[in-house]
Every structure is written in structure tokens, then in C-alpha cells.
Amino acid sequence: MTELAARVPCTVVTGFLGAGKTTLIRHLLENAGGRRLAVLVNEFGDVGIDGEVLKGCGIESCPEENIVELANGCICCAVADDFVPALDQILARPGIDHILIETSGLALPKPLIQAFQWPGVKSRVTVDSVIAVVDGPALAEGRVAPDLEALAAQRAADPSLDHDDPVDEVFGDQVACADLIVLSKADLLDGAARRAATARVTRYLGRSVRIVPAERGRVDPAVLLGQGLAVEEVIDGRRTAHDDEPEHDHDDFDSFVLELPATLRPEDLAEKVAAASEAAEVLRVKGFVEVTGKPMRLVLQAVGPRVSHHFDRPWEVGETRGTRLVVIGLKGFDRAAVERILAA
């Protein structure tokens, strides 16, 4: 058995806030083809929404104990403190065939992948590939994420601000590290929009990388898993905007958790979330919602003004019901406006 074959392969799934990473991973879990998978989920915010969504799937190939969460932090900023212990926890479980790592929307994948070069890590795991999920509709409109016009206008009006948009830098670093680009929400794009989105992604690529369109995260697992690229051996040659920085932070972003009473109509809450996103330049809202008179838990996801929701599972016996939403925006976004609109 070769050294590479003896190591557990890891697929790193990166991408901006709300691009569709969790949807893609859920599809992989549901179509594992006999593989026993484990998932490491990293989130920005105090509530582990994405991990809870995956845990509620009830998928045999990835039981709940194989899903490990790193909440309220960035995996690329605390590799030694958080990532390695979490990896140890996963590898202690028997029979793991493949590990999926979902980074937060704010994470830079390169420092994480470089951690796979460490002797204590390299002997046990390898980076099978890096998948970047990108938001097709936003890119088609000329943006990497929704509702960034106000930020662009502010930068254009203030010459003292850095020329490079920090959101663009995060996006560019994620794409620069990718072996495959998944263009999400392709069902919302016509031919011209798809070409525009693809062209925008291509501007960030310094090499040839395949771009695959996806609807609701559906991509053949044979395309995504088992690439055997050992990316940790070549990652140093993939140039990113933060290569010359000893460390980075996320001072360009803020998040908070908002607790609300039960809602009578999910549609009404969705309208309020869309209005709050428009009014306060919110990038992302996600969380669980209690609907009055319903035994099921509602999952709400919003990317800018685009809001979706669905019931994922019944509330468990003894589980505390309630509505808790993680709200993420650019540094200094109007939190008071969000609270006012959602509480109305």
C-alpha cells in the first residue's frame, strides 16, 4: 500500500457566505456510494446552524457522531488550537473512508491546507481536492455576493480606503486554491447569465480550473470525491492575496445571534428578513425557527434579500423550542435596524 493510499482523503469545501456549501455536502452524504464519511463544519457565528442541519439528515453513511463542529471561529485562524484536535476526534472513529471539511464563508483555505504538511497530520490524512462553491446569480450580476453596492459606493467616495474590496479578497483567495469550481443555483440562470457568472469567476483564476454548474447542490460524487490530488504538496504554489501576511483577521465582518418569538407564518418572517437585509447591508442570515402550532423545526436561510425556508425535522422531546437566527454583515452594519425590522 502506498503512503498516499494509507492516508484518509479529505475534501475541503470552501466558498463565500450562502454560496451553497452545506447543500452540496448534504447531497454528497446522501449519495456516498458506500463510503463512510465524516464531516468537519466550521462556522462564523455563535450558533452551529450548518452542523445542526447536517446532523438532522439521518443519513446512514454519516451518522451524527461523525459530524464535528467548530463554531464561533475561523478554521484558518486557529488551525493548531481547533482543527487538529477536531481531526483527532474524527480519526479516532473506526472505518472513516473520507472526510469532508466545510470552511466558514470567511475562511481562507490556504492556511488550513498548509496544516496538512505538518508531520503529525501528513502521515494520517491528505487533501483529496479543494472545491470552491460560488454563487451563480450574484456573479451573473457582477458581484461575489448579494447587496454589496453600498460597500462599493462607500469605497469609491472615500479615497482613504484600500482599493481592494476585502470581500473580493476572501473570494479570490478561495477560488485561487480550488481544484474545481461549483457554480451553484444554476437553475436560476439563463444561458447569458451563466456565461457572465463563469466569466467573472475566470478572472480570479490564475490557472485552468473546471467550472461545474449545480442545481440544489447536485453534482455527481464521482466528480468531487476520489481525485487523489494531494493538494497539500502543491498549495504553496497557488498565489493568494494574503501570502505575504503573517496572519489575518476578520475585522471586516460582524455577527450576532437574534432570538425571536415563535412565528405564525414563515412567509411573514421571510419578508422581514429580506427587508432587514436590504436596509442594513446584511450578507447572511441563517437559523432555526419555531412556527406556532407546528411540531416541525423550520430552517431559514438568507443570502442578501434571497430567503428560503423548509421544515427539516420534528422538535425532539425535551428540546428547547425557539427562534434563533445568526446575522452576519460587514463591519459596522446596522444591527439596530435588523432587530427593529425582525421584531416588528
PDB file of N, CA, C and O in Angstrom, residues 45-118:
ATOM      1  N   GLY A  45     -20.013  32.709  13.728  1.00  0.00           N
ATOM      2  CA  GLY A  45     -21.228  32.993  14.487  1.00  0.00           C
ATOM      3  C   GLY A  45     -21.338  32.042  15.660  1.00  0.00           C
ATOM      4  O   GLY A  45     -20.654  31.028  15.721  1.00  0.00           O
ATOM      5  N   ASP A  46     -22.206  32.354  16.601  1.00  0.00           N
ATOM      6  CA  ASP A  46     -22.261  31.621  17.851  1.00  0.00           C
ATOM      7  C   ASP A  46     -23.137  30.385  17.813  1.00  0.00           C
ATOM      8  O   ASP A  46     -23.162  29.617  18.770  1.00  0.00           O
ATOM      9  N   VAL A  47     -23.907  30.179  16.764  1.00  0.00           N
ATOM     10  CA  VAL A  47     -24.800  29.036  16.692  1.00  0.00           C
ATOM     11  C   VAL A  47     -24.402  28.172  15.511  1.00  0.00           C
ATOM     12  O   VAL A  47     -24.274  28.652  14.393  1.00  0.00           O
ATOM     13  N   GLY A  48     -24.198  26.872  15.742  1.00  0.00           N
ATOM     14  CA  GLY A  48     -23.770  25.969  14.683  1.00  0.00           C
ATOM     15  C   GLY A  48     -24.926  25.525  13.812  1.00  0.00           C
ATOM     16  O   GLY A  48     -25.381  24.390  13.909  1.00  0.00           O
ATOM     17  N   ILE A  49     -25.400  26.388  12.934  1.00  0.00           N
ATOM     18  CA  ILE A  49     -26.579  26.094  12.132  1.00  0.00           C
ATOM     19  C   ILE A  49     -26.292  24.992  11.114  1.00  0.00           C
ATOM     20  O   ILE A  49     -27.032  24.020  10.993  1.00  0.00           O
ATOM     21  N   ASP A  50     -25.209  25.139  10.343  1.00  0.00           N
ATOM     22  CA  ASP A  50     -24.929  24.188   9.275  1.00  0.00           C
ATOM     23  C   ASP A  50     -24.702  22.782   9.828  1.00  0.00           C
ATOM     24  O   ASP A  50     -25.170  21.793   9.260  1.00  0.00           O
ATOM     25  N   GLY A  51     -23.979  22.691  10.941  1.00  0.00           N
ATOM     26  CA  GLY A  51     -23.761  21.385  11.549  1.00  0.00           C
ATOM     27  C   GLY A  51     -25.053  20.751  12.006  1.00  0.00           C
ATOM     28  O   GLY A  51     -25.271  19.546  11.827  1.00  0.00           O
ATOM     29  N   GLU A  52     -25.943  21.548  12.578  1.00  0.00           N
ATOM     30  CA  GLU A  52     -27.236  21.025  13.022  1.00  0.00           C
ATOM     31  C   GLU A  52     -28.079  20.565  11.843  1.00  0.00           C
ATOM     32  O   GLU A  52     -28.782  19.551  11.922  1.00  0.00           O
ATOM     33  N   VAL A  53     -28.023  21.293  10.732  1.00  0.00           N
ATOM     34  CA  VAL A  53     -28.760  20.884   9.540  1.00  0.00           C
ATOM     35  C   VAL A  53     -28.272  19.523   9.064  1.00  0.00           C
ATOM     36  O   VAL A  53     -29.060  18.627   8.734  1.00  0.00           O
ATOM     37  N   LEU A  54     -26.964  19.331   9.032  1.00  0.00           N
ATOM     38  CA  LEU A  54     -26.416  18.053   8.586  1.00  0.00           C
ATOM     39  C   LEU A  54     -26.712  16.936   9.572  1.00  0.00           C
ATOM     40  O   LEU A  54     -27.009  15.812   9.187  1.00  0.00           O
ATOM     41  N   LYS A  55     -26.644  17.241  10.867  1.00  0.00           N
ATOM     42  CA  LYS A  55     -26.944  16.219  11.871  1.00  0.00           C
ATOM     43  C   LYS A  55     -28.384  15.748  11.789  1.00  0.00           C
ATOM     44  O   LYS A  55     -28.693  14.621  12.152  1.00  0.00           O
ATOM     45  N   GLY A  56     -29.267  16.616  11.344  1.00  0.00           N
ATOM     46  CA  GLY A  56     -30.671  16.260  11.258  1.00  0.00           C
ATOM     47  C   GLY A  56     -31.034  15.462  10.021  1.00  0.00           C
ATOM     48  O   GLY A  56     -32.199  15.120   9.837  1.00  0.00           O
ATOM     49  N   CYS A  57     -30.051  15.140   9.176  1.00  0.00           N
ATOM     50  CA  CYS A  57     -30.356  14.444   7.928  1.00  0.00           C
ATOM     51  C   CYS A  57     -30.722  12.979   8.130  1.00  0.00           C
ATOM     52  O   CYS A  57     -31.448  12.401   7.329  1.00  0.00           O
ATOM     53  N   GLY A  58     -30.160  12.354   9.177  1.00  0.00           N
ATOM     54  CA  GLY A  58     -30.411  10.937   9.394  1.00  0.00           C
ATOM     55  C   GLY A  58     -29.834  10.063   8.298  1.00  0.00           C
ATOM     56  O   GLY A  58     -30.438   9.059   7.904  1.00  0.00           O
ATOM     57  N   ILE A  59     -28.666  10.419   7.783  1.00  0.00           N
ATOM     58  CA  ILE A  59     -28.062   9.699   6.667  1.00  0.00           C
ATOM     59  C   ILE A  59     -27.146   8.608   7.197  1.00  0.00           C
ATOM     60  O   ILE A  59     -26.254   8.849   8.005  1.00  0.00           O
ATOM     61  N   GLU A  60     -27.366   7.374   6.746  1.00  0.00           N
ATOM     62  CA  GLU A  60     -26.648   6.223   7.287  1.00  0.00           C
ATOM     63  C   GLU A  60     -25.148   6.307   7.051  1.00  0.00           C
ATOM     64  O   GLU A  60     -24.351   5.893   7.889  1.00  0.00           O
ATOM     65  N   SER A  61     -24.725   6.875   5.898  1.00  0.00           N
ATOM     66  CA  SER A  61     -23.300   6.917   5.570  1.00  0.00           C
ATOM     67  C   SER A  61     -22.529   7.881   6.459  1.00  0.00           C
ATOM     68  O   SER A  61     -21.294   7.817   6.523  1.00  0.00           O
ATOM     69  N   CYS A  62     -23.238   8.792   7.127  1.00  0.00           N
ATOM     70  CA  CYS A  62     -22.585   9.774   8.002  1.00  0.00           C
ATOM     71  C   CYS A  62     -23.445   9.977   9.238  1.00  0.00           C
ATOM     72  O   CYS A  62     -24.222  10.934   9.306  1.00  0.00           O
ATOM     73  N   PRO A  63     -23.324   9.076  10.226  1.00  0.00           N
ATOM     74  CA  PRO A  63     -24.128   9.230  11.446  1.00  0.00           C
ATOM     75  C   PRO A  63     -23.764  10.500  12.189  1.00  0.00           C
ATOM     76  O   PRO A  63     -22.702  11.090  11.972  1.00  0.00           O
ATOM     77  N   GLU A  64     -24.651  10.929  13.092  1.00  0.00           N
ATOM     78  CA  GLU A  64     -24.493  12.198  13.779  1.00  0.00           C
ATOM     79  C   GLU A  64     -23.149  12.316  14.482  1.00  0.00           C
ATOM     80  O   GLU A  64     -22.549  13.391  14.507  1.00  0.00           O
ATOM     81  N   GLU A  65     -22.652  11.213  15.047  1.00  0.00           N
ATOM     82  CA  GLU A  65     -21.382  11.295  15.781  1.00  0.00           C
ATOM     83  C   GLU A  65     -20.190  11.531  14.867  1.00  0.00           C
ATOM     84  O   GLU A  65     -19.088  11.856  15.329  1.00  0.00           O
ATOM     85  N   ASN A  66     -20.381  11.410  13.544  1.00  0.00           N
ATOM     86  CA  ASN A  66     -19.295  11.667  12.594  1.00  0.00           C
ATOM     87  C   ASN A  66     -19.277  13.108  12.105  1.00  0.00           C
ATOM     88  O   ASN A  66     -18.509  13.452  11.211  1.00  0.00           O
ATOM     89  N   ILE A  67     -20.132  13.959  12.670  1.00  0.00           N
ATOM     90  CA  ILE A  67     -20.170  15.376  12.309  1.00  0.00           C
ATOM     91  C   ILE A  67     -19.631  16.181  13.473  1.00  0.00           C
ATOM     92  O   ILE A  67     -20.188  16.164  14.567  1.00  0.00           O
ATOM     93  N   VAL A  68     -18.532  16.871  13.255  1.00  0.00           N
ATOM     94  CA  VAL A  68     -17.856  17.650  14.288  1.00  0.00           C
ATOM     95  C   VAL A  68     -17.924  19.115  13.903  1.00  0.00           C
ATOM     96  O   VAL A  68     -17.648  19.482  12.752  1.00  0.00           O
ATOM     97  N   GLU A  69     -18.283  19.980  14.863  1.00  0.00           N
ATOM     98  CA  GLU A  69     -18.453  21.396  14.600  1.00  0.00           C
ATOM     99  C   GLU A  69     -17.373  22.232  15.276  1.00  0.00           C
ATOM    100  O   GLU A  69     -16.963  21.950  16.396  1.00  0.00           O
ATOM    101  N   LEU A  70     -16.929  23.268  14.579  1.00  0.00           N
ATOM    102  CA  LEU A  70     -16.091  24.318  15.152  1.00  0.00           C
ATOM    103  C   LEU A  70     -16.865  25.614  14.978  1.00  0.00           C
ATOM    104  O   LEU A  70     -16.846  26.219  13.911  1.00  0.00           O
ATOM    105  N   ALA A  71     -17.590  26.036  16.002  1.00  0.00           N
ATOM    106  CA  ALA A  71     -18.440  27.218  15.894  1.00  0.00           C
ATOM    107  C   ALA A  71     -17.743  28.442  16.474  1.00  0.00           C
ATOM    108  O   ALA A  71     -16.833  28.346  17.288  1.00  0.00           O
ATOM    109  N   ASN A  72     -18.207  29.610  16.015  1.00  0.00           N
ATOM    110  CA  ASN A  72     -17.728  30.903  16.519  1.00  0.00           C
ATOM    111  C   ASN A  72     -16.220  31.057  16.377  1.00  0.00           C
ATOM    112  O   ASN A  72     -15.513  31.430  17.296  1.00  0.00           O
ATOM    113  N   GLY A  73     -15.732  30.777  15.212  1.00  0.00           N
ATOM    114  CA  GLY A  73     -14.310  30.943  14.971  1.00  0.00           C
ATOM    115  C   GLY A  73     -13.986  30.667  13.525  1.00  0.00           C
ATOM    116  O   GLY A  73     -14.846  30.280  12.752  1.00  0.00           O
ATOM    117  N   CYS A  74     -12.741  30.872  13.165  1.00  0.00           N
ATOM    118  CA  CYS A  74     -12.328  30.653  11.788  1.00  0.00           C
ATOM    119  C   CYS A  74     -11.264  29.570  11.770  1.00  0.00           C
ATOM    120  O   CYS A  74     -10.241  29.673  12.447  1.00  0.00           O
ATOM    121  N   ILE A  75     -11.500  28.532  11.002  1.00  0.00           N
ATOM    122  CA  ILE A  75     -10.599  27.386  10.988  1.00  0.00           C
ATOM    123  C   ILE A  75      -9.207  27.773  10.505  1.00  0.00           C
ATOM    124  O   ILE A  75      -8.205  27.186  10.923  1.00  0.00           O
ATOM    125  N   CYS A  76      -9.117  28.805   9.648  1.00  0.00           N
ATOM    126  CA  CYS A  76      -7.806  29.186   9.136  1.00  0.00           C
ATOM    127  C   CYS A  76      -7.032  30.027  10.138  1.00  0.00           C
ATOM    128  O   CYS A  76      -5.826  30.218   9.997  1.00  0.00           O
ATOM    129  N   CYS A  77      -7.717  30.558  11.164  1.00  0.00           N
ATOM    130  CA  CYS A  77      -7.041  31.385  12.166  1.00  0.00           C
ATOM    131  C   CYS A  77      -6.595  30.579  13.380  1.00  0.00           C
ATOM    132  O   CYS A  77      -5.795  31.065  14.181  1.00  0.00           O
ATOM    133  N   ALA A  78      -7.125  29.403  13.553  1.00  0.00           N
ATOM    134  CA  ALA A  78      -6.845  28.628  14.764  1.00  0.00           C
ATOM    135  C   ALA A  78      -6.614  27.165  14.410  1.00  0.00           C
ATOM    136  O   ALA A  78      -7.184  26.263  15.018  1.00  0.00           O
ATOM    137  N   VAL A  79      -5.764  26.929  13.412  1.00  0.00           N
ATOM    138  CA  VAL A  79      -5.536  25.569  12.937  1.00  0.00           C
ATOM    139  C   VAL A  79      -5.013  24.683  14.054  1.00  0.00           C
ATOM    140  O   VAL A  79      -5.519  23.590  14.300  1.00  0.00           O
ATOM    141  N   ALA A  80      -3.989  25.148  14.755  1.00  0.00           N
ATOM    142  CA  ALA A  80      -3.373  24.316  15.798  1.00  0.00           C
ATOM    143  C   ALA A  80      -4.317  24.115  16.973  1.00  0.00           C
ATOM    144  O   ALA A  80      -4.398  23.018  17.540  1.00  0.00           O
ATOM    145  N   ASP A  81      -5.034  25.175  17.358  1.00  0.00           N
ATOM    146  CA  ASP A  81      -5.865  25.105  18.547  1.00  0.00           C
ATOM    147  C   ASP A  81      -7.134  24.297  18.333  1.00  0.00           C
ATOM    148  O   ASP A  81      -7.584  23.593  19.245  1.00  0.00           O
ATOM    149  N   ASP A  82      -7.747  24.406  17.165  1.00  0.00           N
ATOM    150  CA  ASP A  82      -9.060  23.822  16.957  1.00  0.00           C
ATOM    151  C   ASP A  82      -9.088  22.699  15.918  1.00  0.00           C
ATOM    152  O   ASP A  82      -9.698  21.656  16.139  1.00  0.00           O
ATOM    153  N   PHE A  83      -8.444  22.923  14.775  1.00  0.00           N
ATOM    154  CA  PHE A  83      -8.562  21.964  13.689  1.00  0.00           C
ATOM    155  C   PHE A  83      -7.928  20.621  14.027  1.00  0.00           C
ATOM    156  O   PHE A  83      -8.546  19.567  13.830  1.00  0.00           O
ATOM    157  N   VAL A  84      -6.710  20.634  14.522  1.00  0.00           N
ATOM    158  CA  VAL A  84      -6.021  19.368  14.781  1.00  0.00           C
ATOM    159  C   VAL A  84      -6.746  18.530  15.831  1.00  0.00           C
ATOM    160  O   VAL A  84      -6.947  17.318  15.623  1.00  0.00           O
ATOM    161  N   PRO A  85      -7.190  19.090  16.970  1.00  0.00           N
ATOM    162  CA  PRO A  85      -7.968  18.272  17.907  1.00  0.00           C
ATOM    163  C   PRO A  85      -9.254  17.713  17.298  1.00  0.00           C
ATOM    164  O   PRO A  85      -9.637  16.575  17.579  1.00  0.00           O
ATOM    165  N   ALA A  86      -9.926  18.520  16.455  1.00  0.00           N
ATOM    166  CA  ALA A  86     -11.139  18.031  15.796  1.00  0.00           C
ATOM    167  C   ALA A  86     -10.815  16.895  14.840  1.00  0.00           C
ATOM    168  O   ALA A  86     -11.556  15.899  14.746  1.00  0.00           O
ATOM    169  N   LEU A  87      -9.703  17.013  14.138  1.00  0.00           N
ATOM    170  CA  LEU A  87      -9.276  15.949  13.238  1.00  0.00           C
ATOM    171  C   LEU A  87      -8.954  14.678  14.023  1.00  0.00           C
ATOM    172  O   LEU A  87      -9.320  13.565  13.610  1.00  0.00           O
ATOM    173  N   ASP A  88      -8.297  14.845  15.157  1.00  0.00           N
ATOM    174  CA  ASP A  88      -8.021  13.691  16.017  1.00  0.00           C
ATOM    175  C   ASP A  88      -9.312  12.999  16.435  1.00  0.00           C
ATOM    176  O   ASP A  88      -9.393  11.765  16.472  1.00  0.00           O
ATOM    177  N   GLN A  89     -10.320  13.808  16.753  1.00  0.00           N
ATOM    178  CA  GLN A  89     -11.615  13.265  17.184  1.00  0.00           C
ATOM    179  C   GLN A  89     -12.254  12.429  16.071  1.00  0.00           C
ATOM    180  O   GLN A  89     -12.811  11.350  16.326  1.00  0.00           O
ATOM    181  N   ILE A  90     -12.156  12.920  14.843  1.00  0.00           N
ATOM    182  CA  ILE A  90     -12.736  12.193  13.716  1.00  0.00           C
ATOM    183  C   ILE A  90     -11.964  10.907  13.435  1.00  0.00           C
ATOM    184  O   ILE A  90     -12.546   9.829  13.242  1.00  0.00           O
ATOM    185  N   LEU A  91     -10.644  11.000  13.428  1.00  0.00           N
ATOM    186  CA  LEU A  91      -9.821   9.836  13.081  1.00  0.00           C
ATOM    187  C   LEU A  91      -9.875   8.746  14.143  1.00  0.00           C
ATOM    188  O   LEU A  91      -9.519   7.592  13.870  1.00  0.00           O
ATOM    189  N   ALA A  92     -10.318   9.102  15.350  1.00  0.00           N
ATOM    190  CA  ALA A  92     -10.457   8.090  16.403  1.00  0.00           C
ATOM    191  C   ALA A  92     -11.646   7.172  16.141  1.00  0.00           C
ATOM    192  O   ALA A  92     -11.736   6.095  16.759  1.00  0.00           O
ATOM    193  N   ARG A  93     -12.537   7.565  15.242  1.00  0.00           N
ATOM    194  CA  ARG A  93     -13.701   6.731  14.938  1.00  0.00           C
ATOM    195  C   ARG A  93     -13.315   5.687  13.894  1.00  0.00           C
ATOM    196  O   ARG A  93     -12.587   5.983  12.943  1.00  0.00           O
ATOM    197  N   PRO A  94     -13.810   4.475  14.026  1.00  0.00           N
ATOM    198  CA  PRO A  94     -13.387   3.402  13.118  1.00  0.00           C
ATOM    199  C   PRO A  94     -14.026   3.509  11.738  1.00  0.00           C
ATOM    200  O   PRO A  94     -15.154   3.989  11.587  1.00  0.00           O
ATOM    201  N   GLY A  95     -13.274   3.093  10.729  1.00  0.00           N
ATOM    202  CA  GLY A  95     -13.834   2.906   9.399  1.00  0.00           C
ATOM    203  C   GLY A  95     -14.152   4.142   8.606  1.00  0.00           C
ATOM    204  O   GLY A  95     -14.974   4.098   7.674  1.00  0.00           O
ATOM    205  N   ILE A  96     -13.541   5.297   8.912  1.00  0.00           N
ATOM    206  CA  ILE A  96     -13.801   6.520   8.140  1.00  0.00           C
ATOM    207  C   ILE A  96     -13.088   6.412   6.790  1.00  0.00           C
ATOM    208  O   ILE A  96     -11.874   6.241   6.720  1.00  0.00           O
ATOM    209  N   ASP A  97     -13.851   6.521   5.711  1.00  0.00           N
ATOM    210  CA  ASP A  97     -13.282   6.415   4.365  1.00  0.00           C
ATOM    211  C   ASP A  97     -12.901   7.772   3.770  1.00  0.00           C
ATOM    212  O   ASP A  97     -11.978   7.852   2.944  1.00  0.00           O
ATOM    213  N   HIS A  98     -13.621   8.828   4.162  1.00  0.00           N
ATOM    214  CA  HIS A  98     -13.395  10.132   3.540  1.00  0.00           C
ATOM    215  C   HIS A  98     -13.906  11.196   4.495  1.00  0.00           C
ATOM    216  O   HIS A  98     -14.934  11.015   5.155  1.00  0.00           O
ATOM    217  N   ILE A  99     -13.197  12.322   4.561  1.00  0.00           N
ATOM    218  CA  ILE A  99     -13.582  13.440   5.430  1.00  0.00           C
ATOM    219  C   ILE A  99     -13.934  14.642   4.562  1.00  0.00           C
ATOM    220  O   ILE A  99     -13.187  14.991   3.634  1.00  0.00           O
ATOM    221  N   LEU A 100     -15.074  15.253   4.853  1.00  0.00           N
ATOM    222  CA  LEU A 100     -15.477  16.497   4.201  1.00  0.00           C
ATOM    223  C   LEU A 100     -15.284  17.640   5.188  1.00  0.00           C
ATOM    224  O   LEU A 100     -15.750  17.561   6.324  1.00  0.00           O
ATOM    225  N   ILE A 101     -14.597  18.691   4.783  1.00  0.00           N
ATOM    226  CA  ILE A 101     -14.367  19.849   5.647  1.00  0.00           C
ATOM    227  C   ILE A 101     -15.064  21.049   5.017  1.00  0.00           C
ATOM    228  O   ILE A 101     -14.709  21.489   3.924  1.00  0.00           O
ATOM    229  N   GLU A 102     -16.092  21.558   5.705  1.00  0.00           N
ATOM    230  CA  GLU A 102     -16.786  22.759   5.246  1.00  0.00           C
ATOM    231  C   GLU A 102     -16.234  23.958   6.003  1.00  0.00           C
ATOM    232  O   GLU A 102     -16.437  24.094   7.203  1.00  0.00           O
ATOM    233  N   THR A 103     -15.524  24.828   5.306  1.00  0.00           N
ATOM    234  CA  THR A 103     -14.988  26.028   5.952  1.00  0.00           C
ATOM    235  C   THR A 103     -16.087  27.070   6.092  1.00  0.00           C
ATOM    236  O   THR A 103     -17.104  27.026   5.395  1.00  0.00           O
ATOM    237  N   SER A 104     -15.881  28.028   6.982  1.00  0.00           N
ATOM    238  CA  SER A 104     -16.820  29.139   7.074  1.00  0.00           C
ATOM    239  C   SER A 104     -16.711  29.993   5.817  1.00  0.00           C
ATOM    240  O   SER A 104     -15.722  29.925   5.079  1.00  0.00           O
ATOM    241  N   GLY A 105     -17.738  30.809   5.581  1.00  0.00           N
ATOM    242  CA  GLY A 105     -17.713  31.675   4.403  1.00  0.00           C
ATOM    243  C   GLY A 105     -16.630  32.718   4.450  1.00  0.00           C
ATOM    244  O   GLY A 105     -16.307  33.338   3.436  1.00  0.00           O
ATOM    245  N   LEU A 106     -16.019  32.926   5.620  1.00  0.00           N
ATOM    246  CA  LEU A 106     -14.986  33.950   5.773  1.00  0.00           C
ATOM    247  C   LEU A 106     -13.582  33.361   5.814  1.00  0.00           C
ATOM    248  O   LEU A 106     -12.606  34.098   5.944  1.00  0.00           O
ATOM    249  N   ALA A 107     -13.468  32.057   5.740  1.00  0.00           N
ATOM    250  CA  ALA A 107     -12.164  31.410   5.907  1.00  0.00           C
ATOM    251  C   ALA A 107     -11.337  31.461   4.626  1.00  0.00           C
ATOM    252  O   ALA A 107     -11.860  31.379   3.513  1.00  0.00           O
ATOM    253  N   LEU A 108     -10.033  31.585   4.801  1.00  0.00           N
ATOM    254  CA  LEU A 108      -9.090  31.438   3.704  1.00  0.00           C
ATOM    255  C   LEU A 108      -8.606  29.990   3.726  1.00  0.00           C
ATOM    256  O   LEU A 108      -8.067  29.529   4.726  1.00  0.00           O
ATOM    257  N   PRO A 109      -8.790  29.246   2.656  1.00  0.00           N
ATOM    258  CA  PRO A 109      -8.455  27.824   2.698  1.00  0.00           C
ATOM    259  C   PRO A 109      -6.958  27.515   2.751  1.00  0.00           C
ATOM    260  O   PRO A 109      -6.562  26.451   3.234  1.00  0.00           O
ATOM    261  N   LYS A 110      -6.120  28.423   2.283  1.00  0.00           N
ATOM    262  CA  LYS A 110      -4.697  28.087   2.156  1.00  0.00           C
ATOM    263  C   LYS A 110      -4.032  27.732   3.487  1.00  0.00           C
ATOM    264  O   LYS A 110      -3.326  26.709   3.574  1.00  0.00           O
ATOM    265  N   PRO A 111      -4.213  28.524   4.577  1.00  0.00           N
ATOM    266  CA  PRO A 111      -3.583  28.133   5.843  1.00  0.00           C
ATOM    267  C   PRO A 111      -4.050  26.769   6.344  1.00  0.00           C
ATOM    268  O   PRO A 111      -3.262  26.014   6.930  1.00  0.00           O
ATOM    269  N   LEU A 112      -5.315  26.453   6.129  1.00  0.00           N
ATOM    270  CA  LEU A 112      -5.818  25.141   6.521  1.00  0.00           C
ATOM    271  C   LEU A 112      -5.129  24.037   5.736  1.00  0.00           C
ATOM    272  O   LEU A 112      -4.664  23.038   6.309  1.00  0.00           O
ATOM    273  N   ILE A 113      -5.032  24.197   4.437  1.00  0.00           N
ATOM    274  CA  ILE A 113      -4.414  23.166   3.603  1.00  0.00           C
ATOM    275  C   ILE A 113      -2.936  23.019   3.933  1.00  0.00           C
ATOM    276  O   ILE A 113      -2.388  21.909   3.929  1.00  0.00           O
ATOM    277  N   GLN A 114      -2.282  24.128   4.239  1.00  0.00           N
ATOM    278  CA  GLN A 114      -0.866  24.047   4.616  1.00  0.00           C
ATOM    279  C   GLN A 114      -0.664  23.262   5.908  1.00  0.00           C
ATOM    280  O   GLN A 114       0.406  22.679   6.117  1.00  0.00           O
ATOM    281  N   ALA A 115      -1.679  23.220   6.775  1.00  0.00           N
ATOM    282  CA  ALA A 115      -1.568  22.431   8.009  1.00  0.00           C
ATOM    283  C   ALA A 115      -1.451  20.944   7.712  1.00  0.00           C
ATOM    284  O   ALA A 115      -0.938  20.182   8.547  1.00  0.00           O
ATOM    285  N   PHE A 116      -1.898  20.519   6.535  1.00  0.00           N
ATOM    286  CA  PHE A 116      -1.764  19.118   6.151  1.00  0.00           C
ATOM    287  C   PHE A 116      -0.310  18.754   5.840  1.00  0.00           C
ATOM    288  O   PHE A 116      -0.001  17.582   5.624  1.00  0.00           O
ATOM    289  N   GLN A 117       0.582  19.748   5.818  1.00  0.00           N
ATOM    290  CA  GLN A 117       2.006  19.485   5.623  1.00  0.00           C
ATOM    291  C   GLN A 117       2.696  19.104   6.931  1.00  0.00           C
ATOM    292  O   GLN A 117       3.825  18.599   6.904  1.00  0.00           O
ATOM    293  N   TRP A 118       2.063  19.375   8.069  1.00  0.00           N
ATOM    294  CA  TRP A 118       2.683  19.094   9.362  1.00  0.00           C
ATOM    295  C   TRP A 118       2.892  17.594   9.520  1.00  0.00           C
ATOM    296  O   TRP A 118       2.010  16.800   9.158  1.00  0.00           O
TER     297      TRP A 118
END
